[in-house]
Amino acid sequence: MSGGLTLDPSTLSGSGPTQIELNARHMDIGAVPVLGAALGETIALACGDGQMRFFARDGNMSAYQVHRGAILSMVVLPGEEGVLTGGDDGRFLRVSSDGTVTELSAHQRGWVDHVAAGKCGRIACSVGRVANLHDEDRHVHALEHPSTVAGLAFDAKGKRLAVAHYGGVTVWSKEKRGWKPSTLKWAGSHTGVTFSPDGRFVISMMQENALHGWRLRDKADLRMSGYPSKVKSWAWAADLPWLITSGADQAILWPFDGVKGPMGRSPLQLCWSVPSLVTAVAAVPGREIVFAGFATGQVVFSEIDAMAEPRMVKRSAGAPVTVLTCTPGGRLLAADEDGRTMWADLSAI
Amino acid sequence: MTASTQVPVTVLSGFLGAGKTTLLNRILTEQHGRRYAVIVNEFGETGIDNELVVDADEEIFEMNNGCICCTVRGDLIRILGGLMKRRDFDGIIIETTGMADPAPVAQTFFVDDDVAARTRLDAIVTVVDAVNLATHLNEAHEAAEQIAFADVILLNKTDLADAAAIAAVEARIRTINPYAKIVHSARCAVPLDQVIGLDAFSLERVLAVEPDFLTSDHDHEHEEEITSVSLAADQPLDPNRFEFWFGQIIQRFGTDILRAKGILNLAGEDWRYVMQGVHMLIEANFLGPWPPGPRISKLVFIGRNLDTMDLEGGFKACQVD
């Protein structure tokens, strides 16, 4: 796929729609795109009208009404047999790509703000200050926090659950007699959380224009600041690994190799192209590539290499790109805030 | 609705029992063809007649931006963000608790980029009880704060108070807030265009509303904790001197200054310089040429301990000699 892309004539200096854009499938879904994720070669798109839309490997889209209000959160289940969704109708659901819905829990007058899926069948959803952790034996632990839960993430093994809230992150660990909390403090409001793939670091998004991180071994702080806007999209990429984020005029890639991770190091900056801010980023499993979507509607591609030349995937202007997802086989979905989607098969070029 | 459309948000404040819920239900049930999302608080009065009602759990937090008074409502950032995914309504109404400080609510609309991009604060409407306001003002500082922040004050239950009592209550309100529009009502029966669709936080609106200067010579019998100062200058202001003085006032006294509004004649500029703000968050811009006639700069502060800030002297010193 990346070989195909480097042959694409759409360099930054070109004009008009790129070849990829001309060959892509464009739609107006008439709803706000909330989150996207790859299920194998199918792309799942959670939407503000309560529908899950699935873009199959041939680009055909199927829509299923699963929530009564907006879908607020969505993650892919390990094994890719479906997704978990949370809605403002208070329901926590499992949805498969054929539209089969299983209700996992329902919460009166509450929003299911966040969902997470880990290995061993462990899943979680949050309603207000409580994270409901469904253990592999189906026992549900109601884990309470000092303020509303603003992000949930399991580590790669499913043995720890990180919960973002005001004043820091709580990491719950599976122990013999249940789940035990450990607090990572940092002043301010934390609005999202992720574990590094090797489980050594926890990183949070903040209300301020910054990320904050902790090395779990010693709770050493990592400050990742200097963004001109809030970070709202991130993805882990490649083997190093890199944490790719939105929020600046280029995709920002923080290195998480070595003992210190990004401590005292500068991030790599890729996909510079237009005087605009990156609003969504995407990585591709097993590939050294990054996609960046911009506030002005463009989508740019780069190989993860300081010397790489950025390439235009979508040059036409539009509303801010809020969802960007690419499958391992090179099927890309870009969706903007106004509900316009572009599905492109990059492997066919 | 597209991403560029900002959804108007009306904030309803007022003490418990003043009539907030009555007003809310009037807004929701009147035949206007508009659909509202309503954000209520957990201690709110029940019986709201609307299909889209969201419970808010008041979470006030400080921003890490070095501004001590810059508190925002984290719950509102989350709920407004969630609601903006739906976009199946025309406006949002936030009902605050009777004891709520309106500042964090208002500041949320200035501080959070996503909230500012997708919604706009239409107005803060404070419902006050004509019979019990005096008691509320004497007993809890929140009552005065809610009046200080209001764009519209719905003086409710006027059918239960006599004319002299209403005049006295109105005078106390004016001492605190000379800018707000006071609307009289019984059981909150008011035309909706008096409370909804006001765009009160736009700079254009600052131009349209003349402050009530009655207060400057009003002989009031109560010592209000929150008062206002209205300043005027007929000489142009030196832009550098004004910027320095005003910046210093906001830096030093931002916690005590609740709201500020001004229309200024800066030396060398043909356009009116209009500003308005909440605590330290000030918005300002040049907004159209001065109309023919004398150019009078006007500046109003609403806050605590205003007499200690030498506002009059400082403002006077900004005038070109």
PDB file of C-alpha atoms in Angstrom, chain A residues 82-301:
ATOM      1  CA  GLY A  82     -17.726  -6.451  16.989  1.00  0.00           C
ATOM      2  CA  VAL A  83     -17.721  -3.161  18.835  1.00  0.00           C
ATOM      3  CA  LEU A  84     -18.877  -1.833  22.200  1.00  0.00           C
ATOM      4  CA  THR A  85     -20.903   1.365  22.198  1.00  0.00           C
ATOM      5  CA  GLY A  86     -22.189   3.765  24.838  1.00  0.00           C
ATOM      6  CA  GLY A  87     -25.002   6.220  24.237  1.00  0.00           C
ATOM      7  CA  ASP A  88     -26.823   9.168  25.733  1.00  0.00           C
ATOM      8  CA  ASP A  89     -29.822   6.839  26.033  1.00  0.00           C
ATOM      9  CA  GLY A  90     -27.955   5.219  28.946  1.00  0.00           C
ATOM     10  CA  ARG A  91     -27.338   1.930  27.141  1.00  0.00           C
ATOM     11  CA  PHE A  92     -24.105  -0.029  26.889  1.00  0.00           C
ATOM     12  CA  LEU A  93     -24.197  -2.301  23.830  1.00  0.00           C
ATOM     13  CA  ARG A  94     -22.248  -4.872  21.871  1.00  0.00           C
ATOM     14  CA  VAL A  95     -22.841  -4.474  18.136  1.00  0.00           C
ATOM     15  CA  SER A  96     -21.534  -6.825  15.459  1.00  0.00           C
ATOM     16  CA  SER A  97     -20.869  -5.725  11.904  1.00  0.00           C
ATOM     17  CA  ASP A  98     -24.067  -7.431  10.718  1.00  0.00           C
ATOM     18  CA  GLY A  99     -26.059  -5.168  13.026  1.00  0.00           C
ATOM     19  CA  THR A 100     -26.766  -7.689  15.801  1.00  0.00           C
ATOM     20  CA  VAL A 101     -27.196  -5.800  19.067  1.00  0.00           C
ATOM     21  CA  THR A 102     -26.742  -7.168  22.592  1.00  0.00           C
ATOM     22  CA  GLU A 103     -27.601  -4.899  25.499  1.00  0.00           C
ATOM     23  CA  LEU A 104     -24.941  -5.275  28.205  1.00  0.00           C
ATOM     24  CA  SER A 105     -26.425  -2.781  30.665  1.00  0.00           C
ATOM     25  CA  ALA A 106     -28.901   0.102  30.831  1.00  0.00           C
ATOM     26  CA  HIS A 107     -28.605   3.120  33.096  1.00  0.00           C
ATOM     27  CA  GLN A 108     -31.565   5.304  34.042  1.00  0.00           C
ATOM     28  CA  ARG A 109     -31.100   9.003  33.216  1.00  0.00           C
ATOM     29  CA  GLY A 110     -27.376   8.557  32.723  1.00  0.00           C
ATOM     30  CA  TRP A 111     -25.071   8.801  29.738  1.00  0.00           C
ATOM     31  CA  VAL A 112     -22.656   6.016  28.939  1.00  0.00           C
ATOM     32  CA  ASP A 113     -19.794   8.412  28.244  1.00  0.00           C
ATOM     33  CA  HIS A 114     -16.933   5.967  27.748  1.00  0.00           C
ATOM     34  CA  VAL A 115     -16.389   2.304  26.951  1.00  0.00           C
ATOM     35  CA  ALA A 116     -13.303   0.074  26.915  1.00  0.00           C
ATOM     36  CA  ALA A 117     -12.495  -3.498  25.970  1.00  0.00           C
ATOM     37  CA  GLY A 118      -9.615  -5.623  27.193  1.00  0.00           C
ATOM     38  CA  LYS A 119      -8.370  -9.145  26.813  1.00  0.00           C
ATOM     39  CA  CYS A 120      -9.921 -12.070  28.721  1.00  0.00           C
ATOM     40  CA  GLY A 121     -13.401 -10.742  27.973  1.00  0.00           C
ATOM     41  CA  ARG A 122     -13.075  -7.802  30.308  1.00  0.00           C
ATOM     42  CA  ILE A 123     -15.065  -4.757  29.297  1.00  0.00           C
ATOM     43  CA  ALA A 124     -15.996  -1.482  30.978  1.00  0.00           C
ATOM     44  CA  CYS A 125     -18.294   1.474  30.610  1.00  0.00           C
ATOM     45  CA  SER A 126     -18.587   4.685  32.578  1.00  0.00           C
ATOM     46  CA  VAL A 127     -21.673   6.544  33.763  1.00  0.00           C
ATOM     47  CA  GLY A 128     -20.937   9.702  35.714  1.00  0.00           C
ATOM     48  CA  ARG A 129     -18.292   9.023  38.344  1.00  0.00           C
ATOM     49  CA  VAL A 130     -18.617   5.253  38.174  1.00  0.00           C
ATOM     50  CA  ALA A 131     -16.677   2.915  35.906  1.00  0.00           C
ATOM     51  CA  ASN A 132     -18.508  -0.400  35.628  1.00  0.00           C
ATOM     52  CA  LEU A 133     -15.925  -3.092  35.040  1.00  0.00           C
ATOM     53  CA  HIS A 134     -17.378  -6.376  33.772  1.00  0.00           C
ATOM     54  CA  ASP A 135     -14.949  -9.105  34.789  1.00  0.00           C
ATOM     55  CA  GLU A 136     -14.413 -12.298  32.796  1.00  0.00           C
ATOM     56  CA  ASP A 137     -16.767 -14.114  35.214  1.00  0.00           C
ATOM     57  CA  ARG A 138     -19.432 -11.495  34.342  1.00  0.00           C
ATOM     58  CA  HIS A 139     -19.202  -9.983  37.809  1.00  0.00           C
ATOM     59  CA  VAL A 140     -19.613  -6.203  37.547  1.00  0.00           C
ATOM     60  CA  HIS A 141     -17.400  -4.026  39.744  1.00  0.00           C
ATOM     61  CA  ALA A 142     -18.699  -0.477  40.230  1.00  0.00           C
ATOM     62  CA  LEU A 143     -15.498   1.545  40.597  1.00  0.00           C
ATOM     63  CA  GLU A 144     -16.078   5.030  42.011  1.00  0.00           C
ATOM     64  CA  HIS A 145     -14.039   8.140  41.272  1.00  0.00           C
ATOM     65  CA  PRO A 146     -13.810  11.641  42.748  1.00  0.00           C
ATOM     66  CA  SER A 147     -15.263  13.258  39.610  1.00  0.00           C
ATOM     67  CA  THR A 148     -16.870  12.301  36.315  1.00  0.00           C
ATOM     68  CA  VAL A 149     -14.963   9.684  34.346  1.00  0.00           C
ATOM     69  CA  ALA A 150     -13.543  11.305  31.200  1.00  0.00           C
ATOM     70  CA  GLY A 151     -11.655   8.391  29.680  1.00  0.00           C
ATOM     71  CA  LEU A 152     -11.208   4.617  30.037  1.00  0.00           C
ATOM     72  CA  ALA A 153      -8.522   2.286  28.734  1.00  0.00           C
ATOM     73  CA  PHE A 154      -7.377  -1.273  29.453  1.00  0.00           C
ATOM     74  CA  ASP A 155      -3.731  -2.215  29.110  1.00  0.00           C
ATOM     75  CA  ALA A 156      -2.762  -4.747  26.420  1.00  0.00           C
ATOM     76  CA  LYS A 157      -3.201  -7.695  28.809  1.00  0.00           C
ATOM     77  CA  GLY A 158      -6.533  -6.566  30.209  1.00  0.00           C
ATOM     78  CA  LYS A 159      -5.119  -6.647  33.746  1.00  0.00           C
ATOM     79  CA  ARG A 160      -5.268  -2.922  34.423  1.00  0.00           C
ATOM     80  CA  LEU A 161      -7.907  -0.302  33.729  1.00  0.00           C
ATOM     81  CA  ALA A 162      -6.895   3.376  33.570  1.00  0.00           C
ATOM     82  CA  VAL A 163      -9.582   5.933  34.335  1.00  0.00           C
ATOM     83  CA  ALA A 164      -9.107   9.646  33.564  1.00  0.00           C
ATOM     84  CA  HIS A 165     -10.855  12.260  35.704  1.00  0.00           C
ATOM     85  CA  TYR A 166     -10.274  15.642  37.279  1.00  0.00           C
ATOM     86  CA  GLY A 167      -6.926  15.800  39.087  1.00  0.00           C
ATOM     87  CA  GLY A 168      -5.327  12.774  37.445  1.00  0.00           C
ATOM     88  CA  VAL A 169      -5.752   9.145  36.453  1.00  0.00           C
ATOM     89  CA  THR A 170      -6.696   6.149  38.591  1.00  0.00           C
ATOM     90  CA  VAL A 171      -5.178   2.823  37.541  1.00  0.00           C
ATOM     91  CA  TRP A 172      -7.146  -0.220  38.755  1.00  0.00           C
ATOM     92  CA  SER A 173      -5.156  -3.485  38.872  1.00  0.00           C
ATOM     93  CA  LYS A 174      -6.518  -6.999  39.027  1.00  0.00           C
ATOM     94  CA  GLU A 175      -5.388  -8.631  42.231  1.00  0.00           C
ATOM     95  CA  LYS A 176      -6.360 -11.765  44.085  1.00  0.00           C
ATOM     96  CA  ARG A 177      -9.125 -10.086  46.030  1.00  0.00           C
ATOM     97  CA  GLY A 178     -10.501  -7.792  43.383  1.00  0.00           C
ATOM     98  CA  TRP A 179      -9.478  -4.582  41.661  1.00  0.00           C
ATOM     99  CA  LYS A 180      -7.159  -2.213  43.549  1.00  0.00           C
ATOM    100  CA  PRO A 181      -6.742   1.483  42.741  1.00  0.00           C
ATOM    101  CA  SER A 182      -3.542   3.461  42.437  1.00  0.00           C
ATOM    102  CA  THR A 183      -3.693   7.187  41.804  1.00  0.00           C
ATOM    103  CA  LEU A 184      -1.582   9.198  39.373  1.00  0.00           C
ATOM    104  CA  LYS A 185      -1.984  12.845  40.289  1.00  0.00           C
ATOM    105  CA  TRP A 186      -1.621  15.892  38.098  1.00  0.00           C
ATOM    106  CA  ALA A 187      -3.576  19.129  38.550  1.00  0.00           C
ATOM    107  CA  GLY A 188      -6.181  19.822  35.929  1.00  0.00           C
ATOM    108  CA  SER A 189      -8.871  18.049  33.992  1.00  0.00           C
ATOM    109  CA  HIS A 190      -7.858  14.858  32.181  1.00  0.00           C
ATOM    110  CA  THR A 191     -10.144  14.122  29.248  1.00  0.00           C
ATOM    111  CA  GLY A 192      -8.775  10.893  27.809  1.00  0.00           C
ATOM    112  CA  VAL A 193      -6.347   8.105  28.661  1.00  0.00           C
ATOM    113  CA  THR A 194      -4.256   5.405  26.986  1.00  0.00           C
ATOM    114  CA  PHE A 195      -1.633   2.821  27.973  1.00  0.00           C
ATOM    115  CA  SER A 196       1.516   2.507  25.908  1.00  0.00           C
ATOM    116  CA  PRO A 197       1.394  -0.881  24.102  1.00  0.00           C
ATOM    117  CA  ASP A 198       4.085  -2.288  26.417  1.00  0.00           C
ATOM    118  CA  GLY A 199       2.148  -1.121  29.474  1.00  0.00           C
ATOM    119  CA  ARG A 200       5.014   0.937  30.901  1.00  0.00           C
ATOM    120  CA  PHE A 201       3.408   4.374  30.468  1.00  0.00           C
ATOM    121  CA  VAL A 202      -0.012   5.914  30.952  1.00  0.00           C
ATOM    122  CA  ILE A 203      -0.778   9.073  28.960  1.00  0.00           C
ATOM    123  CA  SER A 204      -3.715  11.419  29.386  1.00  0.00           C
ATOM    124  CA  MET A 205      -5.221  14.129  27.218  1.00  0.00           C
ATOM    125  CA  MET A 206      -5.886  17.339  29.079  1.00  0.00           C
ATOM    126  CA  GLN A 207      -8.391  20.162  28.988  1.00  0.00           C
ATOM    127  CA  GLU A 208      -5.376  22.399  28.465  1.00  0.00           C
ATOM    128  CA  ASN A 209      -3.418  22.141  25.225  1.00  0.00           C
ATOM    129  CA  ALA A 210      -1.188  19.336  26.479  1.00  0.00           C
ATOM    130  CA  LEU A 211      -0.789  15.669  27.191  1.00  0.00           C
ATOM    131  CA  HIS A 212       0.443  14.362  30.500  1.00  0.00           C
ATOM    132  CA  GLY A 213       2.096  11.032  31.087  1.00  0.00           C
ATOM    133  CA  TRP A 214       3.410   8.858  33.884  1.00  0.00           C
ATOM    134  CA  ARG A 215       6.041   6.157  33.867  1.00  0.00           C
ATOM    135  CA  LEU A 216       4.267   3.557  35.982  1.00  0.00           C
ATOM    136  CA  ARG A 217       7.441   2.079  37.498  1.00  0.00           C
ATOM    137  CA  ASP A 218       8.141   5.226  39.528  1.00  0.00           C
ATOM    138  CA  LYS A 219       5.225   7.531  38.669  1.00  0.00           C
ATOM    139  CA  ALA A 220       7.686   9.918  37.002  1.00  0.00           C
ATOM    140  CA  ASP A 221       5.851  12.689  35.162  1.00  0.00           C
ATOM    141  CA  LEU A 222       6.042  13.252  31.428  1.00  0.00           C
ATOM    142  CA  ARG A 223       4.949  16.649  30.193  1.00  0.00           C
ATOM    143  CA  MET A 224       4.039  16.864  26.556  1.00  0.00           C
ATOM    144  CA  SER A 225       3.007  20.447  25.927  1.00  0.00           C
ATOM    145  CA  GLY A 226       3.387  23.213  23.363  1.00  0.00           C
ATOM    146  CA  TYR A 227       0.263  22.405  21.353  1.00  0.00           C
ATOM    147  CA  PRO A 228      -1.653  25.362  19.901  1.00  0.00           C
ATOM    148  CA  SER A 229      -4.975  23.581  20.503  1.00  0.00           C
ATOM    149  CA  LYS A 230      -6.505  20.721  22.491  1.00  0.00           C
ATOM    150  CA  VAL A 231      -5.430  17.199  21.578  1.00  0.00           C
ATOM    151  CA  LYS A 232      -8.543  15.252  20.577  1.00  0.00           C
ATOM    152  CA  SER A 233      -7.222  12.414  18.438  1.00  0.00           C
ATOM    153  CA  TRP A 234      -4.352  10.033  19.003  1.00  0.00           C
ATOM    154  CA  ALA A 235      -3.108   6.645  17.825  1.00  0.00           C
ATOM    155  CA  TRP A 236      -0.223   4.269  18.576  1.00  0.00           C
ATOM    156  CA  ALA A 237       1.891   3.537  15.520  1.00  0.00           C
ATOM    157  CA  ALA A 238       4.679   1.228  14.418  1.00  0.00           C
ATOM    158  CA  ASP A 239       6.997  -0.926  16.507  1.00  0.00           C
ATOM    159  CA  LEU A 240       8.962   1.819  18.248  1.00  0.00           C
ATOM    160  CA  PRO A 241       6.151   2.723  19.238  1.00  0.00           C
ATOM    161  CA  TRP A 242       5.100   6.298  18.451  1.00  0.00           C
ATOM    162  CA  LEU A 243       2.122   8.089  19.933  1.00  0.00           C
ATOM    163  CA  ILE A 244       0.702  10.179  17.078  1.00  0.00           C
ATOM    164  CA  THR A 245      -1.477  13.108  18.100  1.00  0.00           C
ATOM    165  CA  SER A 246      -3.571  15.893  16.623  1.00  0.00           C
ATOM    166  CA  GLY A 247      -3.621  19.445  17.995  1.00  0.00           C
ATOM    167  CA  ALA A 248      -0.783  21.119  16.071  1.00  0.00           C
ATOM    168  CA  ASP A 249      -0.177  22.227  12.475  1.00  0.00           C
ATOM    169  CA  GLN A 250       1.455  18.841  11.807  1.00  0.00           C
ATOM    170  CA  ALA A 251       0.993  15.351  13.184  1.00  0.00           C
ATOM    171  CA  ILE A 252       3.041  15.153  16.396  1.00  0.00           C
ATOM    172  CA  LEU A 253       4.780  11.821  17.088  1.00  0.00           C
ATOM    173  CA  TRP A 254       6.151  11.157  20.572  1.00  0.00           C
ATOM    174  CA  PRO A 255       8.736   8.341  20.817  1.00  0.00           C
ATOM    175  CA  PHE A 256       8.019   5.759  23.522  1.00  0.00           C
ATOM    176  CA  ASP A 257      11.149   3.607  23.178  1.00  0.00           C
ATOM    177  CA  GLY A 258      13.928   3.308  25.760  1.00  0.00           C
ATOM    178  CA  VAL A 259      13.707   3.728  29.517  1.00  0.00           C
ATOM    179  CA  LYS A 260      12.606   7.334  29.391  1.00  0.00           C
ATOM    180  CA  GLY A 261      10.165   7.375  26.512  1.00  0.00           C
ATOM    181  CA  PRO A 262       9.676  10.959  25.332  1.00  0.00           C
ATOM    182  CA  MET A 263      11.224  12.506  28.478  1.00  0.00           C
ATOM    183  CA  GLY A 264      13.587  15.278  27.420  1.00  0.00           C
ATOM    184  CA  ARG A 265      13.145  14.496  23.725  1.00  0.00           C
ATOM    185  CA  SER A 266      11.479  16.402  20.915  1.00  0.00           C
ATOM    186  CA  PRO A 267       8.628  14.839  18.996  1.00  0.00           C
ATOM    187  CA  LEU A 268       8.815  14.042  15.308  1.00  0.00           C
ATOM    188  CA  GLN A 269       6.591  16.307  13.223  1.00  0.00           C
ATOM    189  CA  LEU A 270       5.115  15.009   9.992  1.00  0.00           C
ATOM    190  CA  CYS A 271       2.436  15.794   7.417  1.00  0.00           C
ATOM    191  CA  TRP A 272       3.068  19.516   7.231  1.00  0.00           C
ATOM    192  CA  SER A 273       1.020  20.740   4.302  1.00  0.00           C
ATOM    193  CA  VAL A 274      -1.498  23.491   4.869  1.00  0.00           C
ATOM    194  CA  PRO A 275      -1.626  26.382   7.342  1.00  0.00           C
ATOM    195  CA  SER A 276      -4.266  24.649   9.442  1.00  0.00           C
ATOM    196  CA  LEU A 277      -4.494  22.444  12.516  1.00  0.00           C
ATOM    197  CA  VAL A 278      -4.531  18.659  12.552  1.00  0.00           C
ATOM    198  CA  THR A 279      -7.884  17.500  13.946  1.00  0.00           C
ATOM    199  CA  ALA A 280      -7.632  13.724  13.451  1.00  0.00           C
ATOM    200  CA  VAL A 281      -4.834  11.202  13.067  1.00  0.00           C
ATOM    201  CA  ALA A 282      -4.681   7.539  12.075  1.00  0.00           C
ATOM    202  CA  ALA A 283      -2.064   4.822  12.116  1.00  0.00           C
ATOM    203  CA  VAL A 284      -2.062   1.485  10.304  1.00  0.00           C
ATOM    204  CA  PRO A 285      -1.161  -1.643  12.284  1.00  0.00           C
ATOM    205  CA  GLY A 286       2.244  -2.973  11.297  1.00  0.00           C
ATOM    206  CA  ARG A 287       3.049  -0.043   9.026  1.00  0.00           C
ATOM    207  CA  GLU A 288       5.394   2.903   9.435  1.00  0.00           C
ATOM    208  CA  ILE A 289       2.836   5.394   8.155  1.00  0.00           C
ATOM    209  CA  VAL A 290       0.603   8.150   9.488  1.00  0.00           C
ATOM    210  CA  PHE A 291      -2.487   9.959   8.200  1.00  0.00           C
ATOM    211  CA  ALA A 292      -3.465  13.432   9.344  1.00  0.00           C
ATOM    212  CA  GLY A 293      -6.817  15.149   8.792  1.00  0.00           C
ATOM    213  CA  PHE A 294      -6.988  18.939   9.008  1.00  0.00           C
ATOM    214  CA  ALA A 295      -9.455  21.553  10.256  1.00  0.00           C
ATOM    215  CA  THR A 296      -9.778  22.746   6.656  1.00  0.00           C
ATOM    216  CA  GLY A 297     -10.805  19.303   5.392  1.00  0.00           C
ATOM    217  CA  GLN A 298      -7.566  18.021   3.849  1.00  0.00           C
ATOM    218  CA  VAL A 299      -6.083  14.587   4.526  1.00  0.00           C
ATOM    219  CA  VAL A 300      -2.330  14.099   4.271  1.00  0.00           C
ATOM    220  CA  PHE A 301      -0.203  10.965   4.375  1.00  0.00           C
TER     221      PHE A 301
END
